[in-house]
Amino acid sequence: MPIAAHTRESAARGVVHLAHRIREARRADRLRRRNGARAADAPRGADVHLCNAYTLALADRDPELLETLRSAALNLPDGQPVVWANQLLHRGAALPPRRVYGPDLLLDVFALSQHTELSHYLLGSTPSVLDALHRELRRRYPGARIAGTCSPPFRPLTARDLQQRAEEIRSVAADIVWVGLGTPKQDRWAAELCAALPVVAVAVGAAFDFVAGTKRQAPTWMQHSGLEWLFRLGCEPRRLWRRYLFGNARFVQGVVRQATRPVRVDGRAVLAGADRLNPARLVGQGPEISGGIPKVRP
């Protein structure tokens, strides 16, 4: 599964670049239609996923989620263990040492999009969290545009629910849709929204609660040490124990399995990440995204 070797700063710039590009494609499409020109292919959206160890563990046993992430426009390493796994599997490459944290990405993109045409739509969580998030974003970034918010019903969401949200997002002409519904629901909705609409849909996890201040974030030292899961487990043990007990074990098992699996480089078998003489042969797998940042596969 491709994970982009982005830094925090380049990831935010990449999302903003995607949103501007899609917005310009929408504008060009409207002009063609207005001038009676032959219709071209409708502009497509781009889905962005924040991937941590739990996301990858789920994808390891869920073919539908795996295919969603494999076909995504951009996957980012939201968990520090995902960064370490990439460093282990691509030891000959200079990769960013820190993850792209979902709340940081949300705030950075809002900062970069201030005083521009780009507008945001917040989809997910509860009405009270959305209200607090909306107020906090307005306070921090008064020059940013928030086109709308929606807290969907707390139940399995239907195709009709998705259609209604897509129609509302289209009506307010949002450019970036932040989806905070929890994995894997948010990943599927982000993919389906960008297939239906020319928007950037970002599956951003628990960022809504953290930015709104309704949940505590782990101390910085725990985040950098890969121990955020332990902090969150202590805060919500009944909800999260199964995720971390089984999910973390499956993630580690998958990394070990791939690290010890021979790959072919220049016609010879080597261990993943062992080709120090020509690391680009490993890092360069998969297509490039905006800014020339290659994707690497954990």
Short mmCIF file of N, CA, C and O in Angstrom, two decimals, residues 4 16 31 63 85 98 127 171 177 190 193 209 246 253:
data_model
loop_
_atom_site.label_atom_id
_atom_site.label_comp_id
_atom_site.label_asym_id
_atom_site.label_seq_id
_atom_site.Cartn_x
_atom_site.Cartn_y
_atom_site.Cartn_z
N ALA A 4 2.92 8.15 1.24
CA ALA A 4 3.76 9.23 0.71
C ALA A 4 4.80 9.65 1.72
O ALA A 4 4.52 9.77 2.91
N VAL A 16 -3.34 21.55 -0.24
CA VAL A 16 -3.78 22.84 -0.78
C VAL A 16 -3.59 22.87 -2.29
O VAL A 16 -4.46 23.38 -3.03
N LEU A 31 -16.86 26.83 -17.68
CA LEU A 31 -16.69 27.70 -18.84
C LEU A 31 -16.97 26.96 -20.14
O LEU A 31 -17.60 27.50 -21.06
N PRO A 63 -10.16 -6.61 2.49
CA PRO A 63 -9.80 -6.34 1.09
C PRO A 63 -10.42 -5.06 0.55
O PRO A 63 -9.79 -4.35 -0.26
N ALA A 85 8.34 1.94 10.36
CA ALA A 85 8.24 0.78 9.46
C ALA A 85 8.81 1.13 8.10
O ALA A 85 9.55 0.34 7.49
N ARG A 98 9.52 12.23 11.04
CA ARG A 98 8.29 12.43 11.82
C ARG A 98 7.06 12.13 10.99
O ARG A 98 7.07 12.26 9.76
N PRO A 127 -22.85 17.06 17.08
CA PRO A 127 -23.12 18.50 16.92
C PRO A 127 -22.34 19.36 17.90
O PRO A 127 -21.85 20.44 17.53
N SER A 171 -23.80 22.01 -3.26
CA SER A 171 -24.58 23.26 -3.24
C SER A 171 -23.79 24.41 -2.60
O SER A 171 -24.00 25.58 -2.96
N VAL A 177 -13.18 18.74 1.98
CA VAL A 177 -14.12 18.13 2.92
C VAL A 177 -13.32 17.33 3.94
O VAL A 177 -12.60 16.39 3.58
N ALA A 190 -14.65 9.11 2.34
CA ALA A 190 -13.77 10.03 1.62
C ALA A 190 -13.61 9.58 0.17
O ALA A 190 -13.69 10.39 -0.76
N LEU A 193 -16.99 10.14 -1.67
CA LEU A 193 -17.27 11.55 -1.91
C LEU A 193 -16.44 12.10 -3.05
O LEU A 193 -16.95 12.83 -3.91
N ASP A 209 -11.98 16.12 17.50
CA ASP A 209 -12.02 16.18 18.97
C ASP A 209 -10.79 16.88 19.53
O ASP A 209 -10.89 17.67 20.48
N PHE A 246 -5.06 -6.14 19.42
CA PHE A 246 -5.00 -6.95 18.21
C PHE A 246 -4.45 -6.18 17.01
O PHE A 246 -3.71 -6.73 16.19
N GLN A 253 3.34 -7.78 13.03
CA GLN A 253 3.49 -9.03 12.29
C GLN A 253 3.65 -8.75 10.80
O GLN A 253 4.49 -9.35 10.12
#
